[in-house]
Amino acid sequence: MSLSTAVVKDAAQSVLSRKILIIDCADAQGLIAKITGVCFAHHLNIIKNTEFVDHAHGRFFMRTELEGTINEVAFLAELKSVLPTQNHTKLVDAGKKRVVIMVTKEAHCLGDLLMKSYYGGLNVEIAAVVGNYDVLQNLTEKFDIPFHYVSHEGLNREEHEQAMLNVITPYQPHYVVLAKFMRVLTPNFVQQFPDQIINIHHSFLPAFIGASPYKQAWERGVKIIGATAHFVNNCLDEGPIIKQDVISVDHSYSAEELAHQGRDVEKSVLSKALQLVLNEQVVVYGNKTVVF
Amino acid sequence: MSLSTAVVKDAAQSVLSRKILIIDCADAQGLIAKITGVCFAHHLNIIKNTEFVDHAHGRFFMRTELEGTINEVAFLAELKSVLPTQNHTKLVDAGKKRVVIMVTKEAHCLGDLLMKSYYGGLNVEIAAVVGNYDVLQNLTEKFDIPFHYVSHEGLNREEHEQAMLNVITPYQPHYVVLAKFMRVLTPNFVQQFPDQIINIHHSFLPAFIGASPYKQAWERGVKIIGATAHFVNNCLDEGPIIKQDVISVDHSYSAEELAHQGRDVEKSVLSKALQLVLNEQVVVYGNKTVVF
Amino acid sequence: MSLSTAVVKDAAQSVLSRKILIIDCADAQGLIAKITGVCFAHHLNIIKNTEFVDHAHGRFFMRTELEGTINEVAFLAELKSVLPTQNHTKLVDAGKKRVVIMVTKEAHCLGDLLMKSYYGGLNVEIAAVVGNYDVLQNLTEKFDIPFHYVSHEGLNREEHEQAMLNVITPYQPHYVVLAKFMRVLTPNFVQQFPDQIINIHHSFLPAFIGASPYKQAWERGVKIIGATAHFVNNCLDEGPIIKQDVISVDHSYSAEELAHQGRDVEKSVLSKALQLVLNEQVVVYGNKTVVF
Amino acid sequence: MSLSTAVVKDAAQSVLSRKILIIDCADAQGLIAKITGVCFAHHLNIIKNTEFVDHAHGRFFMRTELEGTINEVAFLAELKSVLPTQNHTKLVDAGKKRVVIMVTKEAHCLGDLLMKSYYGGLNVEIAAVVGNYDVLQNLTEKFDIPFHYVSHEGLNREEHEQAMLNVITPYQPHYVVLAKFMRVLTPNFVQQFPDQIINIHHSFLPAFIGASPYKQAWERGVKIIGATAHFVNNCLDEGPIIKQDVISVDHSYSAEELAHQGRDVEKSVLSKALQLVLNEQVVVYGNKTVVF
């Protein structure tokens, strides 16, 4: 066997520690049997399997963790042959993903991601941090991660976003995380990373959309505040929700104390949402998510 | 001493098992010392005491549970003499309060209140239930509580509210509880019971104001749903919030299942809010509450 | 075709609105493909499907909701042919189940089950209530459910349990619910209903096993109390846990107030656990449960 | 006026931004009036005030935040004159406190405290970190905080504790925080810091006392796991509880995944408990705490 043949074969037949198969298609009878039948025929071990049928829309979702030696081209071709014509099928490595984090001035969300990444609490490679202020440069560099200061001063919105894209794109991130990045992104920027930008909003959406949610919450006298992690689409605070959580508060909290207490739930929700996304547990469907 | 003198004295000097003093006034130095000083001078035992100062508005709130033999007239007069001129001072019995419950068709909130009242889980006297449908008459009467069926059929809003008032007023309720009463009340009705009407709204306000909150929640794809108990004022779903709680949900819930699951949190929040109100732990202040 | 043949065929081929298939066996490659393949071959629609593999013990669990016309005998025979020899396979109706509730004196858990059953919050038929006191007879009968007063006075434990069995057995309950039944049951009684008796324990097990958990909790100064619903086996408070929940408390609660507050979480946990069991979502495995 | 007189006067009459008064004594009528009367007489402004009476033991607790210019000697003397003879009275600065953190190998609790201290999420001065391994030296030093590696290798327990004391004592910490320090401390060590050592235990005490709580929890099949922050006294895992919290888990978690998930609740509980202690909101009373 010549070397070139061997190389071609290697490219097609990779050994996998673990892969994740995500399928999203119109519902039909026998789908699970057909899909798992293909897995079985390829001698793949199903480590974990979850399905969901949205009966209201007749839509089928499936997430399968597979182990075994896989011929990806043949496997995917055979899968396609048993699925409805219109389907989204994705086979991804279960391993570590690469993210770029965008920040403004607040340290709590970035700090939590840096720390969790440091001690292995989050299976992620933080490739870089980009800030429109340099306040968090020192913190980022403690962890030997490059910080890019891209000020918006003297630039219009398009120029500033282009400057940030110039910095981010070379890292080829799987995901972009807005860890309290306080500027609204234009559709042009968002389209570069479809369903790949995760934002933390400091309220329990859809309550208190927009600016100063803690001040709004204080004025309304709510007894619970929350945070929402969501994918970013073209409407502010309206993308598909990934994770939400809340804490109880009472009349004795000032707006500042609400904001202070809210930081813990913000960082916790962002970190959990990112974990779900990194594990390939989140499927975007319309303006919602299926979280396996 | 003549008998008539003794009688007069008895009327002024009642033995109390327990009374609750609520004070709300402009903040000033020495208020706690002065107020508790008056209590001490009257040989009253302070069982429990809580204060709150809203430093943003310079407002002082205090709730004190007192035990002892009290001359109410003299006690309140002496209190007034140490308080700022503009003050709200209330001295109420700690005992059981009387409520009228208004309902439409759903049983879960009414059922919980009836059951808790039956076994002593809620220190309340349910004087009557008023329904604009008769669906819940049978359930109410199981507990030997009068049910008044006041249909809105063939009546305009004013006539219907007047018909309900005619039924409710004779009971002289301390509070009116809207246990899934599904009609909007006019200012005229609400003014009869200022800060005395408690409503349960089936969402985590201010999210999903108005009709069909579970459908709205399902369409938005939220990961948490909630319920809000609040006093009713003239704006729909905008009165002072007493209590809120939430439960986690996911993509697999249909709008109907959200509503079904939401019933447990609705009934629990209403029951807890009512407990706080019955215990005189809730002070309304502007559009907010202080919950001691 | 003779009549007798037709009858046999009808017995074997029932129309089902919905059935639930539960499988528990040694793990093996291809199980999902094989099982769902059999479902597909029988033209059954999979409404919902969940699997779990306990990798530590190499055990496979699956719960599938099926819709369609089913020949049960043939379907189960074919399933058995693709499963490992040692397997537990159960095909049950998704419909309403029948329970008998055992009580002593406290009303909150029984009351919640009666009320939820009344308004359709729990898909259950409460066939009867059995009490070793008659305190709850009046409450039970409000809901037109038979109450059997089986006093333990003057009887030894075996005699008392036999008297209760005499009352319970004719109802052929799917499950027996101990809604604050305050006597320990002997192995003889428990064996009559293997994995069918559900108990609510008023603590967050395994903390505060045994008597007076709220008093124990108060003495220990805990900041959270809880409740645990579990299947009953031969060891007190040690059966497989189905559901647990907690509430926050603080230093200001007396032991009595802990017990009072705990009632809400007890009734809520019991009701949720029972719902899971009635939905056939709970599989007992050793001293644990898989809750789908 | 001579300089020396002025100096003496300054020492006695310091300007305070804010002080916290903690009183713990036998209950008696008029205590609040008398204490707040002394505050008023000294022209001190009460910013926040909380009392608690343990009626079971006839014990009175009070925490008062004071603002104003204070003559501490005279103020405390006057307070003592109105209090029962047996009383604990403490007047402390509301400002930043100094702690030493003890660790072994796990980074999550230490990391959270370092990060929160860095961005101002916790009002604390971390004077130093002491580890019996050097695993966390690098992380500590990123934040310019001294790390002392005091290995237990080759030392008996007394020698090791003495070596750690030699390092800790010079910092004169207000509190010592055991952030996953995995060795049991002897009474001799503990007595050096009475009610000053805060530990995080990785279970919902009193469940799963001792080693490997997550393994114990997995074997028992619990549906909720938790963490407990408590003061350390002479019995392992038995000191006064400050804070507890829990998270829901299910059958699909291995013991390792329970431990992994538990880290978030451990770090959160420790951080919240420390916040309460730093704010002087925690009063130890017997084996319990009053948390204001």
Short mmCIF file of N, CA, C and O in Angstrom, two decimals, chain D residues 203-250:
data_model
loop_
_atom_site.label_atom_id
_atom_site.label_comp_id
_atom_site.label_asym_id
_atom_site.label_seq_id
_atom_site.Cartn_x
_atom_site.Cartn_y
_atom_site.Cartn_z
N SER D 203 -21.14 18.70 52.02
CA SER D 203 -22.44 18.02 52.04
C SER D 203 -23.41 18.89 52.79
O SER D 203 -23.03 19.86 53.44
N PHE D 204 -24.66 18.49 52.69
CA PHE D 204 -25.72 19.17 53.40
C PHE D 204 -25.76 18.57 54.80
O PHE D 204 -26.48 17.63 55.06
N LEU D 205 -24.96 19.13 55.71
CA LEU D 205 -24.89 18.57 57.07
C LEU D 205 -26.27 18.64 57.73
O LEU D 205 -27.02 19.57 57.48
N PRO D 206 -26.62 17.68 58.59
CA PRO D 206 -25.77 16.60 59.09
C PRO D 206 -25.80 15.33 58.24
O PRO D 206 -25.39 14.29 58.73
N ALA D 207 -26.24 15.41 57.00
CA ALA D 207 -26.14 14.23 56.15
C ALA D 207 -24.69 14.06 55.71
O ALA D 207 -24.01 15.05 55.44
N PHE D 208 -24.25 12.84 55.65
CA PHE D 208 -22.93 12.53 55.07
C PHE D 208 -21.79 13.24 55.80
O PHE D 208 -20.97 13.93 55.20
N ILE D 209 -21.78 13.11 57.12
CA ILE D 209 -20.65 13.60 57.91
C ILE D 209 -19.41 12.80 57.51
O ILE D 209 -19.51 11.63 57.16
N GLY D 210 -18.26 13.44 57.57
CA GLY D 210 -17.01 12.71 57.38
C GLY D 210 -16.54 12.66 55.95
O GLY D 210 -16.84 13.54 55.16
N ALA D 211 -15.82 11.61 55.62
CA ALA D 211 -15.10 11.55 54.34
C ALA D 211 -16.02 11.16 53.18
O ALA D 211 -17.06 10.54 53.37
N SER D 212 -15.62 11.57 51.98
CA SER D 212 -16.27 11.16 50.74
C SER D 212 -17.78 11.36 50.72
O SER D 212 -18.53 10.45 50.36
N PRO D 213 -18.27 12.53 51.09
CA PRO D 213 -19.72 12.72 51.10
C PRO D 213 -20.37 12.52 49.73
O PRO D 213 -21.50 12.04 49.66
N TYR D 214 -19.67 12.87 48.65
CA TYR D 214 -20.31 12.69 47.34
C TYR D 214 -20.47 11.22 47.00
O TYR D 214 -21.45 10.82 46.39
N LYS D 215 -19.49 10.42 47.40
CA LYS D 215 -19.62 8.99 47.18
C LYS D 215 -20.77 8.44 48.01
O LYS D 215 -21.57 7.63 47.52
N GLN D 216 -20.86 8.88 49.25
CA GLN D 216 -21.98 8.47 50.10
C GLN D 216 -23.32 8.88 49.47
O GLN D 216 -24.28 8.11 49.48
N ALA D 217 -23.36 10.09 48.95
CA ALA D 217 -24.61 10.60 48.36
C ALA D 217 -25.00 9.78 47.13
O ALA D 217 -26.16 9.47 46.91
N TRP D 218 -23.99 9.43 46.33
CA TRP D 218 -24.25 8.65 45.13
C TRP D 218 -24.78 7.26 45.50
O TRP D 218 -25.75 6.78 44.90
N GLU D 219 -24.16 6.67 46.51
CA GLU D 219 -24.59 5.33 46.92
C GLU D 219 -26.01 5.35 47.49
O GLU D 219 -26.77 4.41 47.33
N ARG D 220 -26.36 6.44 48.15
CA ARG D 220 -27.71 6.53 48.73
C ARG D 220 -28.75 6.92 47.68
O ARG D 220 -29.94 6.80 47.90
N GLY D 221 -28.29 7.43 46.55
CA GLY D 221 -29.24 7.81 45.49
C GLY D 221 -30.05 9.04 45.82
O GLY D 221 -31.23 9.13 45.47
N VAL D 222 -29.44 10.03 46.47
CA VAL D 222 -30.18 11.25 46.81
C VAL D 222 -30.47 12.07 45.55
O VAL D 222 -29.78 11.95 44.54
N LYS D 223 -31.47 12.92 45.63
CA LYS D 223 -31.89 13.74 44.49
C LYS D 223 -31.46 15.20 44.66
O LYS D 223 -31.75 16.04 43.80
N ILE D 224 -30.81 15.49 45.78
CA ILE D 224 -30.32 16.84 46.05
C ILE D 224 -28.99 16.70 46.77
O ILE D 224 -28.84 15.83 47.62
N ILE D 225 -28.01 17.51 46.39
CA ILE D 225 -26.77 17.55 47.17
C ILE D 225 -26.56 18.98 47.65
O ILE D 225 -27.16 19.91 47.12
N GLY D 226 -25.68 19.14 48.62
CA GLY D 226 -25.52 20.47 49.18
C GLY D 226 -24.15 20.71 49.76
O GLY D 226 -23.25 19.88 49.65
N ALA D 227 -24.01 21.89 50.34
CA ALA D 227 -22.78 22.26 51.00
C ALA D 227 -23.12 23.08 52.23
O ALA D 227 -24.17 23.73 52.28
N THR D 228 -22.24 23.04 53.20
CA THR D 228 -22.49 23.67 54.50
C THR D 228 -21.25 24.45 54.94
O THR D 228 -20.17 23.88 55.03
N ALA D 229 -21.42 25.73 55.22
CA ALA D 229 -20.33 26.50 55.81
C ALA D 229 -20.62 26.65 57.30
O ALA D 229 -21.74 26.99 57.69
N HIS D 230 -19.61 26.37 58.10
CA HIS D 230 -19.83 26.39 59.56
C HIS D 230 -18.56 26.83 60.27
O HIS D 230 -17.47 26.71 59.74
N PHE D 231 -18.74 27.33 61.48
CA PHE D 231 -17.59 27.58 62.33
C PHE D 231 -17.04 26.24 62.80
O PHE D 231 -17.77 25.27 62.95
N VAL D 232 -15.74 26.21 63.02
CA VAL D 232 -15.11 24.97 63.46
C VAL D 232 -15.02 24.97 64.98
O VAL D 232 -14.54 25.93 65.57
N ASN D 233 -15.51 23.89 65.58
CA ASN D 233 -15.23 23.69 67.01
C ASN D 233 -14.54 22.35 67.14
O ASN D 233 -13.96 21.85 66.18
N ASN D 234 -14.63 21.74 68.28
CA ASN D 234 -13.78 20.57 68.49
C ASN D 234 -14.27 19.28 67.85
O ASN D 234 -13.54 18.30 67.79
N CYS D 235 -15.52 19.26 67.41
CA CYS D 235 -16.02 18.04 66.77
C CYS D 235 -16.10 18.23 65.26
O CYS D 235 -16.67 19.21 64.79
N LEU D 236 -15.56 17.29 64.55
CA LEU D 236 -15.54 17.32 63.09
C LEU D 236 -16.95 17.53 62.54
O LEU D 236 -17.87 16.83 62.90
N ASP D 237 -17.08 18.50 61.67
CA ASP D 237 -18.35 18.74 60.96
C ASP D 237 -19.51 19.05 61.90
O ASP D 237 -20.67 18.86 61.54
N GLU D 238 -19.21 19.51 63.10
CA GLU D 238 -20.31 19.72 64.03
C GLU D 238 -20.40 21.14 64.56
O GLU D 238 -21.15 21.41 65.49
N GLY D 239 -19.65 22.06 64.07
CA GLY D 239 -19.71 23.42 64.58
C GLY D 239 -20.97 24.15 64.13
O GLY D 239 -21.74 23.64 63.31
N PRO D 240 -21.18 25.35 64.66
CA PRO D 240 -22.38 26.12 64.33
C PRO D 240 -22.47 26.42 62.83
O PRO D 240 -21.54 26.93 62.23
N ILE D 241 -23.62 26.10 62.24
CA ILE D 241 -23.83 26.28 60.80
C ILE D 241 -24.12 27.74 60.48
O ILE D 241 -24.95 28.37 61.13
N ILE D 242 -23.45 28.25 59.47
CA ILE D 242 -23.66 29.64 59.05
C ILE D 242 -24.58 29.70 57.84
O ILE D 242 -25.49 30.51 57.76
N LYS D 243 -24.33 28.82 56.88
CA LYS D 243 -25.04 28.91 55.58
C LYS D 243 -25.05 27.53 54.95
O LYS D 243 -24.06 26.80 55.03
N GLN D 244 -26.16 27.21 54.28
CA GLN D 244 -26.25 25.96 53.53
C GLN D 244 -26.95 26.24 52.22
O GLN D 244 -27.79 27.13 52.13
N ASP D 245 -26.60 25.48 51.22
CA ASP D 245 -27.34 25.56 49.96
C ASP D 245 -27.27 24.21 49.26
O ASP D 245 -26.46 23.36 49.60
N VAL D 246 -28.15 24.03 48.30
CA VAL D 246 -28.28 22.73 47.64
C VAL D 246 -28.45 22.90 46.14
O VAL D 246 -28.78 23.98 45.65
N ILE D 247 -28.23 21.82 45.41
CA ILE D 247 -28.60 21.76 44.00
C ILE D 247 -29.27 20.41 43.73
O ILE D 247 -29.00 19.43 44.41
N SER D 248 -30.11 20.40 42.72
CA SER D 248 -30.79 19.16 42.35
C SER D 248 -29.90 18.30 41.47
O SER D 248 -29.20 18.82 40.60
N VAL D 249 -29.93 17.02 41.71
CA VAL D 249 -29.19 16.08 40.87
C VAL D 249 -30.12 14.92 40.53
O VAL D 249 -31.24 14.86 41.03
N ASP D 250 -29.66 14.02 39.69
CA ASP D 250 -30.49 12.86 39.39
C ASP D 250 -29.64 11.61 39.20
O ASP D 250 -28.43 11.63 39.41
#
